[in-house]
Tab-separated table of C-alpha atoms in Angstrom:
chain	number	residue	atom	x	y	z
V	1	MET	CA	-4.406	-0.643	-17.767
V	2	ASP	CA	-3.325	-2.172	-14.518
V	3	PRO	CA	-5.988	-2.761	-11.862
V	4	LEU	CA	-6.392	0.378	-9.809
V	5	LEU	CA	-5.605	-1.306	-6.535
V	6	HIS	CA	-2.146	-2.160	-7.871
V	7	THR	CA	-1.360	1.572	-7.665
V	8	TRP	CA	-2.161	1.970	-4.005
V	9	PRO	CA	0.079	4.647	-2.464
V	10	VAL	CA	1.344	2.435	0.307
V	11	SER	CA	2.309	-1.174	0.740
V	12	SER	CA	-0.179	-3.746	1.934
V	13	SER	CA	1.375	-3.859	5.387
V	14	VAL	CA	1.027	-0.106	5.834
V	15	MET	CA	-2.517	-0.172	4.511
V	16	LEU	CA	-3.589	-2.515	7.261
V	17	TRP	CA	-1.536	-0.679	9.845
V	18	GLY	CA	-2.465	2.958	9.673
V	19	SER	CA	-4.086	5.691	7.678
V	20	LYS	CA	-2.500	8.767	6.177
V	21	ALA	CA	-5.407	10.761	7.484
V	22	GLY	CA	-5.190	12.274	10.905
V	23	ARG	CA	-2.380	14.268	12.450
V	24	GLY	CA	-1.964	11.856	15.302
V	25	SER	CA	-1.660	8.701	13.226
V	26	VAL	CA	1.503	6.637	13.383
V	27	LEU	CA	1.832	6.706	9.621
V	28	ARG	CA	1.802	10.498	9.658
V	29	LEU	CA	4.748	10.417	12.047
V	30	VAL	CA	6.604	8.019	9.751
V	31	TYR	CA	5.897	10.312	6.781
V	32	LEU	CA	7.425	13.253	8.625
V	33	THR	CA	10.425	11.192	9.730
V	34	ILE	CA	11.179	10.029	6.184
V	35	GLY	CA	10.810	13.603	4.929
V	36	PHE	CA	13.243	14.990	7.493
V	37	CYS	CA	15.713	12.175	6.739
V	38	SER	CA	15.585	13.150	3.069
V	39	LEU	CA	16.129	16.792	3.972
V	40	ASN	CA	18.981	15.813	6.278
V	41	PHE	CA	20.613	13.902	3.415
V	42	SER	CA	20.994	17.150	1.440
V	43	LEU	CA	22.225	18.980	4.534
V	44	VAL	CA	24.912	16.357	5.255
V	45	ALA	CA	26.023	16.410	1.611
V	46	TYR	CA	26.464	20.205	1.744
V	47	LEU	CA	28.402	20.001	5.014
V	48	PHE	CA	30.840	17.445	3.614
V	49	LEU	CA	31.791	19.951	0.927
V	50	PHE	CA	33.708	21.770	3.653
V	51	SER	CA	35.330	18.615	5.052
V	52	THR	CA	38.804	17.401	4.138
V	53	GLU	CA	37.317	13.894	3.935
V	54	GLY	CA	34.609	14.927	1.517
V	55	PRO	CA	34.622	15.214	-2.281
V	56	ASP	CA	37.803	16.418	-3.949
V	57	GLY	CA	38.037	17.975	-7.374
V	58	PRO	CA	35.600	20.202	-9.318
V	59	PHE	CA	33.630	17.350	-10.878
V	60	ALA	CA	33.095	15.531	-7.571
V	61	ARG	CA	32.093	18.743	-5.793
V	62	ALA	CA	29.730	19.718	-8.615
V	63	TRP	CA	28.196	16.245	-8.504
V	64	VAL	CA	27.545	16.455	-4.757
V	65	ILE	CA	26.043	19.929	-5.076
V	66	GLY	CA	23.862	18.791	-7.963
V	67	VAL	CA	22.551	15.641	-6.267
V	68	ALA	CA	21.977	17.423	-2.949
V	69	THR	CA	20.113	20.255	-4.658
V	70	ILE	CA	18.014	18.036	-6.906
V	71	ASN	CA	17.105	15.964	-3.836
V	72	LEU	CA	15.321	19.004	-2.407
V	73	ILE	CA	12.672	18.649	-5.142
V	74	PRO	CA	11.413	15.137	-4.210
V	75	THR	CA	11.805	16.100	-0.556
V	76	PHE	CA	9.423	19.018	-1.041
V	77	LEU	CA	7.022	16.839	-3.024
V	78	TRP	CA	7.134	14.260	-0.224
V	79	PHE	CA	6.185	16.831	2.409
V	80	VAL	CA	3.243	18.126	0.367
V	81	GLY	CA	2.005	14.588	-0.342
V	82	ARG	CA	2.637	14.546	-4.084
V	83	ILE	CA	4.730	11.359	-4.090
V	84	ARG	CA	2.171	8.573	-4.269
V	85	GLY	CA	1.373	5.602	-6.422
V	86	ALA	CA	3.396	2.405	-6.524
V	87	ARG	CA	5.609	3.431	-9.439
V	88	THR	CA	6.476	6.839	-7.974
V	89	LEU	CA	7.236	5.351	-4.569
V	90	LYS	CA	9.596	2.818	-6.152
V	91	LEU	CA	11.379	5.519	-8.125
V	92	TYR	CA	11.764	7.570	-4.960
V	93	GLY	CA	13.333	4.561	-3.226
V	94	LEU	CA	15.730	3.963	-6.121
V	95	TRP	CA	16.692	7.635	-6.094
V	96	ALA	CA	17.392	7.461	-2.357
V	97	ASP	CA	19.700	4.438	-2.691
V	98	LEU	CA	21.508	5.518	-5.841
V	99	GLY	CA	21.802	9.133	-4.675
V	100	THR	CA	23.293	8.077	-1.352
V	101	ALA	CA	25.782	5.759	-3.044
V	102	SER	CA	26.801	8.347	-5.642
V	103	ILE	CA	27.526	10.927	-2.922
V	104	LEU	CA	29.545	8.537	-0.758
V	105	ILE	CA	31.675	7.306	-3.641
V	106	THR	CA	33.014	10.839	-4.188
V	107	PHE	CA	34.613	10.933	-0.724
V	108	THR	CA	38.405	11.025	-0.800
V	109	ASN	CA	38.509	9.060	2.452
V	110	HIS	CA	36.850	5.683	1.936
V	111	ASN	CA	36.636	5.068	5.667
V	112	ALA	CA	34.654	8.275	6.048
V	113	ALA	CA	32.430	7.046	3.214
V	114	LEU	CA	32.026	3.767	5.069
V	115	PHE	CA	30.861	5.667	8.124
V	116	GLY	CA	28.456	7.678	5.960
V	117	ALA	CA	26.937	4.411	4.676
V	118	VAL	CA	24.893	4.408	7.888
V	119	LEU	CA	22.562	6.674	5.886
V	120	PHE	CA	21.289	3.474	4.272
V	121	VAL	CA	19.463	2.825	7.554
V	122	ALA	CA	17.150	5.748	6.712
V	123	THR	CA	16.504	4.482	3.192
V	124	GLY	CA	15.981	1.019	4.657
V	125	ALA	CA	13.238	2.433	6.873
V	126	TYR	CA	11.580	3.896	3.785
V	127	PHE	CA	11.669	0.562	1.955
V	128	THR	CA	10.329	-1.169	5.066
V	129	TYR	CA	7.299	1.065	5.532
V	130	PHE	CA	6.340	2.052	2.003
V	131	LEU	CA	7.359	-0.823	-0.285
V	132	ASP	CA	6.950	-4.566	-0.029
V	133	TYR	CA	9.489	-7.086	1.229
V	134	ARG	CA	10.877	-7.768	-2.267
V	135	TRP	CA	11.952	-4.165	-2.636
V	136	LEU	CA	13.369	-4.233	0.874
V	137	ALA	CA	15.394	-7.303	-0.123
V	138	PHE	CA	16.675	-5.407	-3.175
V	139	HIS	CA	17.671	-2.476	-0.970
V	140	LEU	CA	19.491	-4.703	1.521
V	141	ALA	CA	21.379	-6.465	-1.272
V	142	PHE	CA	22.381	-3.154	-2.860
V	143	ALA	CA	23.450	-1.549	0.438
V	144	THR	CA	25.407	-4.626	1.511
V	145	THR	CA	27.243	-4.828	-1.818
V	146	PHE	CA	28.091	-1.136	-1.655
V	147	VAL	CA	29.375	-1.331	1.937
V	148	ILE	CA	31.559	-4.333	1.079
V	149	ALA	CA	32.971	-2.397	-1.894
V	150	LEU	CA	33.811	0.516	0.403
V	151	THR	CA	35.465	-1.943	2.775
V	152	VAL	CA	37.695	-3.261	0.005
V	153	LEU	CA	38.635	0.284	-0.974
V	154	GLY	CA	39.311	1.137	2.676
V	155	LEU	CA	41.586	-1.875	3.088
V	156	THR	CA	43.570	-0.971	-0.018
V	157	ASN	CA	43.790	2.689	1.024
V	158	GLY	CA	46.063	1.889	3.949
V	159	ASP	CA	45.167	4.943	6.068
V	160	TYR	CA	43.592	2.752	8.749
V	161	SER	CA	44.423	-0.693	10.040
V	162	ALA	CA	42.578	-3.681	8.619
V	163	THR	CA	41.038	-4.467	11.993
V	164	SER	CA	39.688	-0.916	12.277
V	165	VAL	CA	38.136	-1.051	8.805
V	166	ILE	CA	36.610	-4.488	9.383
V	167	ALA	CA	35.232	-3.459	12.784
V	168	ARG	CA	33.634	-0.377	11.243
V	169	THR	CA	32.199	-2.501	8.437
V	170	ASP	CA	30.691	-4.897	10.958
V	171	VAL	CA	28.968	-2.064	12.822
V	172	VAL	CA	27.647	-0.485	9.608
V	173	LEU	CA	26.361	-3.769	8.199
V	174	CYS	CA	24.614	-4.627	11.447
V	175	ALA	CA	22.800	-1.283	11.339
V	176	VAL	CA	22.063	-1.350	7.605
V	177	ILE	CA	20.829	-4.961	7.484
V	178	PHE	CA	19.414	-5.922	10.850
V	179	ILE	CA	17.512	-2.756	11.798
V	180	PRO	CA	15.222	-2.702	8.701
V	181	ALA	CA	14.977	-6.515	8.637
V	182	THR	CA	14.028	-6.648	12.317
V	183	ILE	CA	11.436	-3.892	11.866
V	184	GLN	CA	9.939	-5.748	8.901
V	185	PHE	CA	9.751	-9.060	10.748
V	186	THR	CA	8.377	-7.520	13.948
V	187	TRP	CA	5.841	-5.466	12.064
V	188	ARG	CA	4.551	-8.480	10.177
V	189	GLN	CA	4.062	-10.350	13.437
V	190	LEU	CA	2.166	-7.430	14.944
V	191	LEU	CA	0.062	-7.090	11.799
V	192	ALA	CA	-0.826	-10.763	11.870
V	193	ARG	CA	-2.156	-10.378	15.401
V	194	ALA	CA	-3.869	-7.055	14.766
V	195	THR	CA	-5.652	-8.193	11.610
V	196	GLY	CA	-6.789	-11.517	13.046
V	197	SER	CA	-9.912	-9.872	14.453
V	198	LYS	CA	-10.742	-8.461	11.003
V	199	VAL	CA	-10.837	-11.776	9.142
V	200	ASP	CA	-13.730	-14.217	8.898
V	201	ALA	CA	-12.615	-17.576	10.270
V	202	LEU	CA	-14.650	-19.680	7.827
V	203	THR	CA	-13.862	-18.034	4.482
V	204	GLY	CA	-10.634	-16.156	5.176
V	205	LEU	CA	-12.256	-12.999	3.794
V	206	LEU	CA	-12.582	-9.766	5.715
V	207	ASN	CA	-15.344	-9.624	8.303
V	208	ARG	CA	-17.569	-6.600	8.924
V	209	ARG	CA	-14.926	-4.836	11.001
V	210	GLY	CA	-12.235	-5.530	8.430
V	211	LEU	CA	-14.482	-4.291	5.636
V	212	TRP	CA	-14.932	-0.893	7.247
V	213	ASP	CA	-11.226	-0.590	7.891
V	214	MET	CA	-10.349	-1.482	4.296
V	215	SER	CA	-13.112	0.705	2.864
V	216	GLU	CA	-11.375	3.762	4.244
V	217	ARG	CA	-8.266	2.817	2.276
V	218	ILE	CA	-10.306	2.143	-0.860
V	219	TRP	CA	-11.932	5.562	-0.529
V	220	SER	CA	-8.465	7.163	-0.472
V	221	VAL	CA	-7.354	5.199	-3.535
V	222	ALA	CA	-10.537	6.095	-5.433
V	223	SER	CA	-9.962	9.770	-4.687
V	224	ALA	CA	-6.333	9.614	-5.836
V	225	ASN	CA	-7.312	7.846	-9.083
V	226	ARG	CA	-10.488	9.879	-9.732
V	227	ALA	CA	-12.459	6.627	-9.676
V	228	ASP	CA	-16.018	5.739	-8.699
V	229	ILE	CA	-16.812	3.374	-5.824
V	230	ALA	CA	-19.318	0.525	-5.908
V	231	VAL	CA	-20.732	-1.048	-2.753
V	232	VAL	CA	-22.250	-4.453	-3.535
V	233	VAL	CA	-24.295	-6.719	-1.258
V	234	VAL	CA	-24.450	-10.376	-2.307
V	235	ASP	CA	-26.729	-12.980	-0.743
V	236	ILE	CA	-26.887	-16.704	-1.551
V	237	ASP	CA	-30.354	-17.633	-2.807
V	238	LYS	CA	-32.415	-20.183	-0.855
V	239	PHE	CA	-29.522	-20.983	1.430
V	240	LYS	CA	-31.758	-22.349	4.174
V	241	ALA	CA	-32.908	-25.057	1.770
V	242	VAL	CA	-29.281	-26.001	1.113
V	243	ASN	CA	-28.640	-26.377	4.839
V	244	ASP	CA	-31.851	-28.322	5.404
V	245	THR	CA	-31.246	-30.685	2.476
V	246	TYR	CA	-27.503	-31.262	2.604
V	247	GLY	CA	-26.509	-30.260	6.130
V	248	HIS	CA	-24.452	-27.441	7.603
V	249	GLU	CA	-21.126	-28.877	6.464
V	250	VAL	CA	-22.176	-28.639	2.820
V	251	GLY	CA	-23.699	-25.221	3.553
V	252	ASP	CA	-20.326	-24.027	4.866
V	253	ALA	CA	-18.673	-25.357	1.706
V	254	VAL	CA	-21.110	-23.330	-0.416
V	255	ILE	CA	-20.297	-20.192	1.600
V	256	ILE	CA	-16.546	-20.746	1.188
V	257	ARG	CA	-16.949	-21.416	-2.543
V	258	THR	CA	-19.029	-18.291	-3.075
V	259	GLY	CA	-16.659	-16.101	-1.081
V	260	THR	CA	-13.615	-17.382	-2.979
V	261	ARG	CA	-15.193	-16.696	-6.357
V	262	LEU	CA	-16.354	-13.271	-5.278
V	263	GLN	CA	-12.813	-12.255	-4.346
V	264	GLU	CA	-11.445	-13.708	-7.588
V	265	HIS	CA	-14.019	-11.714	-9.559
V	266	VAL	CA	-13.039	-8.361	-8.024
V	267	ASN	CA	-9.368	-9.113	-7.407
V	268	GLY	CA	-7.217	-6.065	-8.143
V	269	PHE	CA	-10.220	-3.754	-8.036
V	270	GLY	CA	-11.653	-4.333	-4.575
V	271	TYR	CA	-12.277	-6.623	-1.632
V	272	ALA	CA	-15.005	-9.027	-0.598
V	273	ALA	CA	-16.107	-9.501	2.999
V	274	ARG	CA	-18.452	-11.914	4.703
V	275	THR	CA	-20.841	-9.688	6.644
V	276	GLY	CA	-23.552	-12.187	7.557
V	277	GLY	CA	-24.387	-15.872	7.549
V	278	GLU	CA	-24.747	-16.230	3.784
V	279	GLU	CA	-24.307	-12.542	2.979
V	280	PHE	CA	-21.243	-10.825	1.512
V	281	THR	CA	-20.348	-7.203	0.903
V	282	VAL	CA	-17.988	-6.163	-1.870
V	283	VAL	CA	-16.343	-2.762	-2.248
V	284	MET	CA	-14.560	-1.981	-5.501
V	285	ILE	CA	-13.388	0.992	-7.535
V	286	GLY	CA	-13.172	1.718	-11.239
V	287	THR	CA	-14.692	3.616	-14.132
V	288	PRO	CA	-18.502	3.789	-14.381
V	289	TYR	CA	-18.454	1.369	-17.329
V	290	GLY	CA	-16.025	-1.013	-15.641
V	291	LEU	CA	-18.064	-1.144	-12.449
V	292	ARG	CA	-21.343	-1.744	-14.296
V	293	LYS	CA	-19.735	-4.609	-16.201
V	294	ARG	CA	-18.311	-6.282	-13.093
V	295	ILE	CA	-21.581	-5.933	-11.208
V	296	ALA	CA	-23.665	-7.281	-14.107
V	297	THR	CA	-21.422	-10.325	-14.560
V	298	LEU	CA	-21.101	-11.067	-10.850
V	299	PRO	CA	-24.067	-13.521	-10.533
V	300	LYS	CA	-22.601	-15.750	-13.263
V	301	ALA	CA	-19.031	-15.365	-11.985
V	302	VAL	CA	-19.788	-17.088	-8.674
V	303	VAL	CA	-21.838	-19.942	-10.116
V	304	SER	CA	-20.699	-22.911	-12.188
V	305	ALA	CA	-22.948	-25.488	-13.895
V	306	SER	CA	-20.889	-28.257	-12.309
V	307	ASP	CA	-21.510	-27.006	-8.759
V	308	SER	CA	-23.116	-29.476	-6.388
V	309	PRO	CA	-25.319	-28.286	-4.887
V	310	LEU	CA	-26.024	-25.510	-7.373
V	311	SER	CA	-26.570	-22.169	-5.623
V	312	THR	CA	-27.232	-18.789	-7.207
V	313	VAL	CA	-26.874	-15.304	-5.709
V	314	SER	CA	-28.853	-12.085	-5.609
V	315	VAL	CA	-26.872	-8.871	-5.990
V	316	GLY	CA	-27.614	-5.287	-5.086
V	317	ALA	CA	-25.151	-2.489	-5.820
V	318	ALA	CA	-24.989	1.230	-5.117
V	319	THR	CA	-22.360	3.386	-6.800
V	320	LEU	CA	-20.703	6.487	-5.398
V	321	PRO	CA	-19.603	8.798	-8.232
V	322	PHE	CA	-16.205	10.433	-7.921
V	323	ILE	CA	-16.334	13.881	-6.318
V	324	PRO	CA	-13.223	16.087	-6.527
V	325	HIS	CA	-11.683	17.323	-3.283
V	326	GLN	CA	-13.612	14.796	-1.187
V	327	GLU	CA	-10.594	12.861	0.079
V	328	GLU	CA	-11.735	12.280	3.665
V	329	PHE	CA	-13.667	9.071	4.224
V	330	ASP	CA	-17.395	9.846	4.610
V	331	TYR	CA	-18.839	7.245	7.003
V	332	ASN	CA	-22.403	8.490	6.546
V	333	GLU	CA	-22.207	8.351	2.759
V	334	PHE	CA	-20.700	4.896	2.868
V	335	SER	CA	-23.349	3.667	5.317
V	336	ARG	CA	-26.064	4.968	2.985
V	337	ALA	CA	-24.455	3.052	0.137
V	338	ILE	CA	-24.543	-0.205	2.121
V	339	VAL	CA	-28.204	0.309	3.057
V	340	ALA	CA	-29.120	1.160	-0.536
V	341	ALA	CA	-27.247	-1.877	-1.882
V	342	ASP	CA	-28.963	-4.093	0.675
V	343	HIS	CA	-32.413	-2.893	-0.413
V	344	LEU	CA	-31.523	-3.430	-4.056
V	345	MET	CA	-30.331	-6.945	-3.251
V	346	TYR	CA	-33.667	-7.795	-1.632
V	347	ASP	CA	-35.445	-6.392	-4.692
V	348	ALA	CA	-33.393	-8.766	-6.858
V	349	LYS	CA	-34.200	-11.660	-4.540
V	350	SER	CA	-37.921	-10.830	-4.585
V	351	ALA	CA	-37.806	-10.893	-8.386
V	352	GLY	CA	-36.584	-14.501	-8.331
V	353	GLY	CA	-32.890	-14.159	-7.530
V	354	ASN	CA	-29.868	-14.997	-9.651
V	355	SER	CA	-29.650	-11.396	-10.844
V	356	ALA	CA	-28.001	-8.050	-10.157
V	357	ASN	CA	-29.854	-4.855	-9.331
V	358	THR	CA	-27.869	-1.624	-9.346
V	359	ALA	CA	-28.390	2.115	-9.143
V	360	PRO	CA	-26.290	5.199	-8.358
V	361	LEU	CA	-26.581	6.293	-4.753
V	362	THR	CA	-26.896	9.914	-5.804
V	363	VAL	CA	-27.326	11.764	-9.074
V	364	PRO	CA	-23.790	12.182	-10.477
V	365	ARG	CA	-22.563	15.689	-9.742
V	366	PRO	CA	-20.513	17.749	-12.218
V	367	ARG	CA	-16.828	16.850	-12.107
V	368	ARG	CA	-14.817	19.994	-11.567
V	369	THR	CA	-11.230	20.283	-12.700
V	370	VAL	CA	-8.754	20.034	-9.832
């Protein structure tokens, strides 16, 4: 089974940028725009059935009608929020590209098809916002190859001059390639600036502000995957003695080392944040058994016998059982989990440290069928 966080419904850039929740969010606007573009694709395909430049012959017309009609199904699912998960989002992107190409190739007039290739701008926007840069690169390569093929067909058709076909190709390629690429580049620059205030300068982990922002996303993923959430507070044992004995430079090295190993331990299932001097908070999702195992093995995962100086950790964890239909992020519940985990961590420290202390935040409630 792949780590749950590898099935997040949106790309990493979108995760850091906006939330699906909230009618006024930017991401909500993008969702609606992509949905209407998909709906418009079917509408344009139907309209070209009545055009002299559109598909010719019973097979071509049946193909256009079939693709345009089938496209209404994922369009509806998109509007009602049923297209989610990395695999489904990728399939939707492939359908958009291949469906667009298969419609355009049926046109009797290749120059009209070349003009229609501007539709790849809409699919490019989808790849930009909802898939990572590798899938965007795939889309750009596919769209460019297809446009060049249409150009060759247009040049051999002879209905238009070569200069007219090449000029139209230049305009289409500029729109298809540079608009999504520019959006991707610009967005990454803006994200880098926006997320700078959410990252701890010493360790490179999230800071307290970044943790809260990411926890909202994790809550959404846990709900979509029917998973439990664990909030874990980790504190380095006897850290003051490390600073006093070895100096603050070595103390900083111990903090960096601990933070790195924490993130490695939960990678794919959650995120670690530095929320205090020598204190970290981890949020992760999984099955009850999986979470118990990761929490129990955490003290040993961040310590190695070869470490110099050797430093252990105390761990406190509170789990939030999955509750159906509770998709909205509950700040109060999450705050209670942090407080509970903190108390459990201090209990572990009082007992001598180098151990994990965990308990469910609430008594697990019956899981109703959705």
